[in-house]
Amino acid sequence: MKLEYVLYGFGILFCIAGVGYLAAEYVKYLSEIGKLGSLLLTVGFFTFLGKYFEGLGW
Amino acid sequence: MAVKHKILYLYLALACFLGIILIFVFDGYIGVYDTLIIKAGENEQKIEADYWQRGGRDWPLDVEWGGKASFQYEVDNRRFSSYKADIEVSVWHDLEKVSDVLVQSISVGSFDKEQVEWVVDTAEIIPDDVSPEQGYEFTLSIKRGEIERRFVVYVRSSDFPIKVVPAPPR
């Protein structure tokens, strides 16, 4: 049971690292205003997602 | 009421995610892009703007001794405003300017393209005291405003191919 959670943890970490790497590659070619917009939307995304999970009782 | 709020937060998070994707797509499309098509002998090469954006250095180009290379430079303005720039094409050798090939101002309308063409004749560039056996190379610089694209042009004769010296035995 514990081993499964460790594997889930690794899977989630690799997914986040992969998405982070791809996003960093894309961000290199964005304009300054595009970077700012993306940053604000990322903050909004995690805020609303956090609120949603908070509502679920996490 | 609380359930509605929960779903609303989820939709807002999804909207933010879609917004990020849209910014990536839109920002990647918008801008001023240049494409160069070079014809030298039987070879045709197309150099897209992303070569330079990815940090590409001087583009190497082979031209037959005494031959000509024709260049077709296209400026694609994918912006909501018009784009004006001066295009300066010049030939350089040993960090010294040899000659100007072209100086032209362009004005490209919003979401429009503009083409500039020129021909480089190596016979006019190579000094008289350089023989085909020696070969010759020069740099072609294309300036569009503050942006510069550089090409190293190798002029060689097919009668004198490059000799590959085998590595000495150990």
PDB file of C-alpha atoms in Angstrom:
ATOM      1  CA  MET A   1       0.000   0.000   0.000  1.00  0.00           C
ATOM      2  CA  LYS A   2       2.735   2.437   0.973  1.00  0.00           C
ATOM      3  CA  LEU A   3       4.791   1.482  -2.072  1.00  0.00           C
ATOM      4  CA  GLU A   4       1.822   2.392  -4.312  1.00  0.00           C
ATOM      5  CA  TYR A   5       1.708   5.876  -2.824  1.00  0.00           C
ATOM      6  CA  VAL A   6       5.451   6.272  -3.368  1.00  0.00           C
ATOM      7  CA  LEU A   7       4.971   5.296  -7.010  1.00  0.00           C
ATOM      8  CA  TYR A   8       2.025   7.718  -7.337  1.00  0.00           C
ATOM      9  CA  GLY A   9       4.265  10.407  -5.852  1.00  0.00           C
ATOM     10  CA  PHE A  10       6.999   9.697  -8.399  1.00  0.00           C
ATOM     11  CA  GLY A  11       4.460   9.722 -11.247  1.00  0.00           C
ATOM     12  CA  ILE A  12       3.019  13.059 -10.145  1.00  0.00           C
ATOM     13  CA  LEU A  13       6.506  14.546  -9.719  1.00  0.00           C
ATOM     14  CA  PHE A  14       7.587  13.419 -13.199  1.00  0.00           C
ATOM     15  CA  CYS A  15       4.372  14.823 -14.704  1.00  0.00           C
ATOM     16  CA  ILE A  16       4.901  18.192 -13.010  1.00  0.00           C
ATOM     17  CA  ALA A  17       8.575  18.225 -14.055  1.00  0.00           C
ATOM     18  CA  GLY A  18       7.653  17.398 -17.681  1.00  0.00           C
ATOM     19  CA  VAL A  19       4.922  20.023 -17.894  1.00  0.00           C
ATOM     20  CA  GLY A  20       7.223  22.541 -16.187  1.00  0.00           C
ATOM     21  CA  TYR A  21      10.008  21.830 -18.677  1.00  0.00           C
ATOM     22  CA  LEU A  22       7.683  22.209 -21.676  1.00  0.00           C
ATOM     23  CA  ALA A  23       6.214  25.417 -20.249  1.00  0.00           C
ATOM     24  CA  ALA A  24       9.721  26.827 -19.651  1.00  0.00           C
ATOM     25  CA  GLU A  25      10.640  26.060 -23.286  1.00  0.00           C
ATOM     26  CA  TYR A  26       7.497  27.833 -24.509  1.00  0.00           C
ATOM     27  CA  VAL A  27       7.965  30.804 -22.191  1.00  0.00           C
ATOM     28  CA  LYS A  28      11.422  31.475 -23.699  1.00  0.00           C
ATOM     29  CA  TYR A  29       9.768  32.630 -26.928  1.00  0.00           C
ATOM     30  CA  LEU A  30       6.934  34.627 -25.355  1.00  0.00           C
ATOM     31  CA  SER A  31       6.855  38.418 -25.401  1.00  0.00           C
ATOM     32  CA  GLU A  32       7.081  40.313 -22.106  1.00  0.00           C
ATOM     33  CA  ILE A  33       3.339  41.028 -22.042  1.00  0.00           C
ATOM     34  CA  GLY A  34       2.656  37.369 -22.843  1.00  0.00           C
ATOM     35  CA  LYS A  35       4.867  36.276 -19.939  1.00  0.00           C
ATOM     36  CA  LEU A  36       3.040  38.636 -17.581  1.00  0.00           C
ATOM     37  CA  GLY A  37      -0.379  37.421 -18.763  1.00  0.00           C
ATOM     38  CA  SER A  38       0.671  33.784 -18.382  1.00  0.00           C
ATOM     39  CA  LEU A  39       2.007  34.429 -14.883  1.00  0.00           C
ATOM     40  CA  LEU A  40      -1.226  36.101 -13.779  1.00  0.00           C
ATOM     41  CA  LEU A  41      -3.342  33.318 -15.251  1.00  0.00           C
ATOM     42  CA  THR A  42      -1.128  30.675 -13.598  1.00  0.00           C
ATOM     43  CA  VAL A  43      -1.626  32.371 -10.229  1.00  0.00           C
ATOM     44  CA  GLY A  44      -5.369  32.490 -10.906  1.00  0.00           C
ATOM     45  CA  PHE A  45      -5.395  28.834 -11.991  1.00  0.00           C
ATOM     46  CA  PHE A  46      -3.744  27.578  -8.796  1.00  0.00           C
ATOM     47  CA  THR A  47      -5.830  29.906  -6.608  1.00  0.00           C
ATOM     48  CA  PHE A  48      -9.143  28.726  -8.056  1.00  0.00           C
ATOM     49  CA  LEU A  49      -8.016  25.100  -8.074  1.00  0.00           C
ATOM     50  CA  GLY A  50      -7.013  25.464  -4.408  1.00  0.00           C
ATOM     51  CA  LYS A  51     -10.379  26.986  -3.592  1.00  0.00           C
ATOM     52  CA  TYR A  52     -12.134  24.145  -5.394  1.00  0.00           C
ATOM     53  CA  PHE A  53     -10.239  21.479  -3.429  1.00  0.00           C
ATOM     54  CA  GLU A  54     -10.797  23.451  -0.222  1.00  0.00           C
ATOM     55  CA  GLY A  55     -14.526  23.288  -0.945  1.00  0.00           C
ATOM     56  CA  LEU A  56     -14.254  19.539  -1.378  1.00  0.00           C
ATOM     57  CA  GLY A  57     -12.847  19.317   2.131  1.00  0.00           C
ATOM     58  CA  TRP A  58      -9.152  18.628   1.315  1.00  0.00           C
TER      59      TRP A  58
ATOM     60  CA  MET B   1     -25.056  27.359  -2.753  1.00  0.00           C
ATOM     61  CA  ALA B   2     -21.730  25.945  -1.622  1.00  0.00           C
ATOM     62  CA  VAL B   3     -21.863  23.336  -4.414  1.00  0.00           C
ATOM     63  CA  LYS B   4     -22.381  26.106  -6.994  1.00  0.00           C
ATOM     64  CA  HIS B   5     -19.315  27.932  -5.661  1.00  0.00           C
ATOM     65  CA  LYS B   6     -17.236  24.764  -5.864  1.00  0.00           C
ATOM     66  CA  ILE B   7     -18.149  24.248  -9.522  1.00  0.00           C
ATOM     67  CA  LEU B   8     -17.595  27.952 -10.227  1.00  0.00           C
ATOM     68  CA  TYR B   9     -14.034  27.723  -8.857  1.00  0.00           C
ATOM     69  CA  LEU B  10     -13.380  24.689 -11.050  1.00  0.00           C
ATOM     70  CA  TYR B  11     -14.681  26.502 -14.140  1.00  0.00           C
ATOM     71  CA  LEU B  12     -12.577  29.563 -13.310  1.00  0.00           C
ATOM     72  CA  ALA B  13      -9.470  27.369 -12.938  1.00  0.00           C
ATOM     73  CA  LEU B  14     -10.214  25.767 -16.322  1.00  0.00           C
ATOM     74  CA  ALA B  15     -10.750  29.225 -17.867  1.00  0.00           C
ATOM     75  CA  CYS B  16      -7.329  30.339 -16.557  1.00  0.00           C
ATOM     76  CA  PHE B  17      -5.728  27.192 -18.002  1.00  0.00           C
ATOM     77  CA  LEU B  18      -7.368  27.796 -21.402  1.00  0.00           C
ATOM     78  CA  GLY B  19      -6.232  31.422 -21.214  1.00  0.00           C
ATOM     79  CA  ILE B  20      -2.605  30.300 -20.745  1.00  0.00           C
ATOM     80  CA  ILE B  21      -2.865  27.960 -23.750  1.00  0.00           C
ATOM     81  CA  LEU B  22      -4.432  30.761 -25.832  1.00  0.00           C
ATOM     82  CA  ILE B  23      -1.634  33.169 -24.866  1.00  0.00           C
ATOM     83  CA  PHE B  24       0.971  30.577 -25.925  1.00  0.00           C
ATOM     84  CA  VAL B  25      -0.709  30.098 -29.321  1.00  0.00           C
ATOM     85  CA  PHE B  26      -1.537  33.771 -29.948  1.00  0.00           C
ATOM     86  CA  ASP B  27       1.805  35.132 -28.748  1.00  0.00           C
ATOM     87  CA  GLY B  28       3.649  32.573 -30.832  1.00  0.00           C
ATOM     88  CA  TYR B  29       1.789  33.668 -33.960  1.00  0.00           C
ATOM     89  CA  ILE B  30       1.926  37.432 -33.494  1.00  0.00           C
ATOM     90  CA  GLY B  31       5.152  39.188 -34.477  1.00  0.00           C
ATOM     91  CA  VAL B  32       7.360  40.021 -37.426  1.00  0.00           C
ATOM     92  CA  TYR B  33       8.934  36.987 -39.091  1.00  0.00           C
ATOM     93  CA  ASP B  34      11.408  36.792 -41.928  1.00  0.00           C
ATOM     94  CA  THR B  35      12.055  33.935 -44.318  1.00  0.00           C
ATOM     95  CA  LEU B  36      14.936  33.669 -46.733  1.00  0.00           C
ATOM     96  CA  ILE B  37      15.051  31.503 -49.839  1.00  0.00           C
ATOM     97  CA  ILE B  38      18.509  31.109 -51.340  1.00  0.00           C
ATOM     98  CA  LYS B  39      19.137  29.637 -54.769  1.00  0.00           C
ATOM     99  CA  ALA B  40      22.735  28.823 -55.602  1.00  0.00           C
ATOM    100  CA  GLY B  41      23.251  26.595 -58.619  1.00  0.00           C
ATOM    101  CA  GLU B  42      20.860  23.684 -58.338  1.00  0.00           C
ATOM    102  CA  ASN B  43      20.455  24.049 -54.602  1.00  0.00           C
ATOM    103  CA  GLU B  44      17.590  25.832 -52.964  1.00  0.00           C
ATOM    104  CA  GLN B  45      17.538  26.480 -49.241  1.00  0.00           C
ATOM    105  CA  LYS B  46      14.779  27.937 -47.134  1.00  0.00           C
ATOM    106  CA  ILE B  47      15.688  29.491 -43.807  1.00  0.00           C
ATOM    107  CA  GLU B  48      12.746  30.163 -41.536  1.00  0.00           C
ATOM    108  CA  ALA B  49      12.706  32.735 -38.741  1.00  0.00           C
ATOM    109  CA  ASP B  50      12.733  30.065 -36.029  1.00  0.00           C
ATOM    110  CA  TYR B  51      16.307  29.094 -36.989  1.00  0.00           C
ATOM    111  CA  TRP B  52      17.495  32.477 -35.710  1.00  0.00           C
ATOM    112  CA  GLN B  53      15.075  32.494 -32.771  1.00  0.00           C
ATOM    113  CA  ARG B  54      16.502  29.187 -31.575  1.00  0.00           C
ATOM    114  CA  GLY B  55      19.919  30.834 -31.429  1.00  0.00           C
ATOM    115  CA  GLY B  56      21.165  29.755 -34.868  1.00  0.00           C
ATOM    116  CA  ARG B  57      24.546  31.231 -35.799  1.00  0.00           C
ATOM    117  CA  ASP B  58      25.899  32.235 -39.204  1.00  0.00           C
ATOM    118  CA  TRP B  59      24.282  30.105 -41.920  1.00  0.00           C
ATOM    119  CA  PRO B  60      26.878  28.402 -44.175  1.00  0.00           C
ATOM    120  CA  LEU B  61      26.341  28.611 -47.923  1.00  0.00           C
ATOM    121  CA  ASP B  62      28.298  27.023 -50.784  1.00  0.00           C
ATOM    122  CA  VAL B  63      28.497  28.781 -54.144  1.00  0.00           C
ATOM    123  CA  GLU B  64      30.354  27.644 -57.237  1.00  0.00           C
ATOM    124  CA  TRP B  65      33.393  29.743 -58.185  1.00  0.00           C
ATOM    125  CA  GLY B  66      32.216  32.650 -60.333  1.00  0.00           C
ATOM    126  CA  GLY B  67      28.593  31.640 -59.815  1.00  0.00           C
ATOM    127  CA  LYS B  68      25.629  33.620 -58.609  1.00  0.00           C
ATOM    128  CA  ALA B  69      23.347  33.213 -55.643  1.00  0.00           C
ATOM    129  CA  SER B  70      19.878  34.692 -55.679  1.00  0.00           C
ATOM    130  CA  PHE B  71      18.154  35.685 -52.459  1.00  0.00           C
ATOM    131  CA  GLN B  72      14.464  36.128 -51.808  1.00  0.00           C
ATOM    132  CA  TYR B  73      13.811  37.771 -48.452  1.00  0.00           C
ATOM    133  CA  GLU B  74      10.254  37.813 -47.178  1.00  0.00           C
ATOM    134  CA  VAL B  75       9.061  39.841 -44.212  1.00  0.00           C
ATOM    135  CA  ASP B  76       5.788  38.615 -42.725  1.00  0.00           C
ATOM    136  CA  ASN B  77       4.095  41.190 -40.511  1.00  0.00           C
ATOM    137  CA  ARG B  78       1.655  39.377 -38.222  1.00  0.00           C
ATOM    138  CA  ARG B  79       0.762  42.409 -36.155  1.00  0.00           C
ATOM    139  CA  PHE B  80      -2.178  44.790 -35.907  1.00  0.00           C
ATOM    140  CA  SER B  81      -0.003  47.740 -36.942  1.00  0.00           C
ATOM    141  CA  SER B  82       2.089  48.316 -40.049  1.00  0.00           C
ATOM    142  CA  TYR B  83       5.821  47.613 -39.987  1.00  0.00           C
ATOM    143  CA  LYS B  84       8.518  49.817 -41.485  1.00  0.00           C
ATOM    144  CA  ALA B  85      12.209  49.023 -41.660  1.00  0.00           C
ATOM    145  CA  ASP B  86      15.319  49.601 -43.708  1.00  0.00           C
ATOM    146  CA  ILE B  87      16.876  46.514 -45.242  1.00  0.00           C
ATOM    147  CA  GLU B  88      20.610  46.707 -45.772  1.00  0.00           C
ATOM    148  CA  VAL B  89      22.489  43.888 -47.461  1.00  0.00           C
ATOM    149  CA  SER B  90      26.269  44.065 -47.539  1.00  0.00           C
ATOM    150  CA  VAL B  91      29.279  41.858 -48.188  1.00  0.00           C
ATOM    151  CA  TRP B  92      32.038  41.600 -45.577  1.00  0.00           C
ATOM    152  CA  HIS B  93      35.460  40.011 -45.631  1.00  0.00           C
ATOM    153  CA  ASP B  94      37.965  39.995 -42.751  1.00  0.00           C
ATOM    154  CA  LEU B  95      35.679  42.308 -40.716  1.00  0.00           C
ATOM    155  CA  GLU B  96      35.776  44.934 -43.472  1.00  0.00           C
ATOM    156  CA  LYS B  97      32.891  45.908 -45.668  1.00  0.00           C
ATOM    157  CA  VAL B  98      33.559  44.988 -49.282  1.00  0.00           C
ATOM    158  CA  SER B  99      30.410  46.343 -50.893  1.00  0.00           C
ATOM    159  CA  ASP B 100      26.767  47.211 -50.397  1.00  0.00           C
ATOM    160  CA  VAL B 101      24.415  44.918 -52.240  1.00  0.00           C
ATOM    161  CA  LEU B 102      21.087  46.491 -51.416  1.00  0.00           C
ATOM    162  CA  VAL B 103      19.630  49.305 -49.342  1.00  0.00           C
ATOM    163  CA  GLN B 104      15.868  49.471 -49.370  1.00  0.00           C
ATOM    164  CA  SER B 105      13.060  50.656 -47.138  1.00  0.00           C
ATOM    165  CA  ILE B 106      10.025  48.463 -46.757  1.00  0.00           C
ATOM    166  CA  SER B 107       6.588  49.132 -45.368  1.00  0.00           C
ATOM    167  CA  VAL B 108       4.488  46.083 -44.622  1.00  0.00           C
ATOM    168  CA  GLY B 109       0.808  46.426 -43.825  1.00  0.00           C
ATOM    169  CA  SER B 110      -0.921  44.670 -40.970  1.00  0.00           C
ATOM    170  CA  PHE B 111      -0.999  40.874 -41.532  1.00  0.00           C
ATOM    171  CA  ASP B 112       0.700  41.300 -44.883  1.00  0.00           C
ATOM    172  CA  LYS B 113       3.961  40.206 -46.494  1.00  0.00           C
ATOM    173  CA  GLU B 114       6.654  42.007 -48.440  1.00  0.00           C
ATOM    174  CA  GLN B 115       9.426  40.508 -50.556  1.00  0.00           C
ATOM    175  CA  VAL B 116      12.831  41.840 -51.467  1.00  0.00           C
ATOM    176  CA  GLU B 117      15.066  40.095 -54.000  1.00  0.00           C
ATOM    177  CA  TRP B 118      18.688  40.462 -54.948  1.00  0.00           C
ATOM    178  CA  VAL B 119      21.497  38.533 -56.605  1.00  0.00           C
ATOM    179  CA  VAL B 120      25.068  38.178 -55.385  1.00  0.00           C
ATOM    180  CA  ASP B 121      27.579  37.616 -58.163  1.00  0.00           C
ATOM    181  CA  THR B 122      30.724  36.059 -56.747  1.00  0.00           C
ATOM    182  CA  ALA B 123      32.716  37.136 -59.826  1.00  0.00           C
ATOM    183  CA  GLU B 124      32.260  40.758 -58.724  1.00  0.00           C
ATOM    184  CA  ILE B 125      33.276  40.061 -55.134  1.00  0.00           C
ATOM    185  CA  ILE B 126      36.310  37.791 -55.423  1.00  0.00           C
ATOM    186  CA  PRO B 127      39.548  39.797 -55.750  1.00  0.00           C
ATOM    187  CA  ASP B 128      41.569  39.264 -58.913  1.00  0.00           C
ATOM    188  CA  ASP B 129      44.595  37.923 -57.043  1.00  0.00           C
ATOM    189  CA  VAL B 130      42.681  34.977 -55.542  1.00  0.00           C
ATOM    190  CA  SER B 131      42.828  31.782 -57.582  1.00  0.00           C
ATOM    191  CA  PRO B 132      40.074  29.125 -57.718  1.00  0.00           C
ATOM    192  CA  GLU B 133      42.469  26.683 -56.079  1.00  0.00           C
ATOM    193  CA  GLN B 134      42.695  28.870 -52.993  1.00  0.00           C
ATOM    194  CA  GLY B 135      38.952  29.286 -52.661  1.00  0.00           C
ATOM    195  CA  TYR B 136      37.337  32.311 -51.077  1.00  0.00           C
ATOM    196  CA  GLU B 137      34.839  33.044 -48.374  1.00  0.00           C
ATOM    197  CA  PHE B 138      32.932  36.112 -47.366  1.00  0.00           C
ATOM    198  CA  THR B 139      30.107  37.089 -45.044  1.00  0.00           C
ATOM    199  CA  LEU B 140      26.786  38.346 -46.287  1.00  0.00           C
ATOM    200  CA  SER B 141      25.002  40.511 -43.769  1.00  0.00           C
ATOM    201  CA  ILE B 142      21.289  41.232 -43.953  1.00  0.00           C
ATOM    202  CA  LYS B 143      20.170  43.956 -41.578  1.00  0.00           C
ATOM    203  CA  ARG B 144      16.501  44.667 -40.949  1.00  0.00           C
ATOM    204  CA  GLY B 145      16.361  47.495 -38.474  1.00  0.00           C
ATOM    205  CA  GLU B 146      18.354  46.238 -35.488  1.00  0.00           C
ATOM    206  CA  ILE B 147      18.110  42.581 -36.472  1.00  0.00           C
ATOM    207  CA  GLU B 148      21.013  41.077 -38.391  1.00  0.00           C
ATOM    208  CA  ARG B 149      21.177  37.757 -40.256  1.00  0.00           C
ATOM    209  CA  ARG B 150      24.635  36.599 -41.283  1.00  0.00           C
ATOM    210  CA  PHE B 151      25.696  34.063 -43.882  1.00  0.00           C
ATOM    211  CA  VAL B 152      29.155  32.710 -44.455  1.00  0.00           C
ATOM    212  CA  VAL B 153      29.475  32.129 -48.186  1.00  0.00           C
ATOM    213  CA  TYR B 154      32.112  29.606 -49.278  1.00  0.00           C
ATOM    214  CA  VAL B 155      33.072  30.055 -52.918  1.00  0.00           C
ATOM    215  CA  ARG B 156      34.772  26.980 -54.304  1.00  0.00           C
ATOM    216  CA  SER B 157      35.539  25.569 -57.692  1.00  0.00           C
ATOM    217  CA  SER B 158      34.421  22.026 -58.464  1.00  0.00           C
ATOM    218  CA  ASP B 159      37.722  21.624 -60.363  1.00  0.00           C
ATOM    219  CA  PHE B 160      39.510  21.936 -57.022  1.00  0.00           C
ATOM    220  CA  PRO B 161      37.529  19.944 -54.497  1.00  0.00           C
ATOM    221  CA  ILE B 162      38.472  20.073 -50.833  1.00  0.00           C
ATOM    222  CA  LYS B 163      41.190  17.510 -50.143  1.00  0.00           C
ATOM    223  CA  VAL B 164      40.536  15.410 -47.078  1.00  0.00           C
ATOM    224  CA  VAL B 165      43.799  14.593 -45.376  1.00  0.00           C
ATOM    225  CA  PRO B 166      43.649  11.188 -43.662  1.00  0.00           C
ATOM    226  CA  ALA B 167      44.522  11.092 -39.990  1.00  0.00           C
ATOM    227  CA  PRO B 168      48.073   9.864 -39.315  1.00  0.00           C
ATOM    228  CA  PRO B 169      48.312   6.278 -38.043  1.00  0.00           C
ATOM    229  CA  ARG B 170      48.918   5.913 -34.312  1.00  0.00           C
TER     230      ARG B 170
END
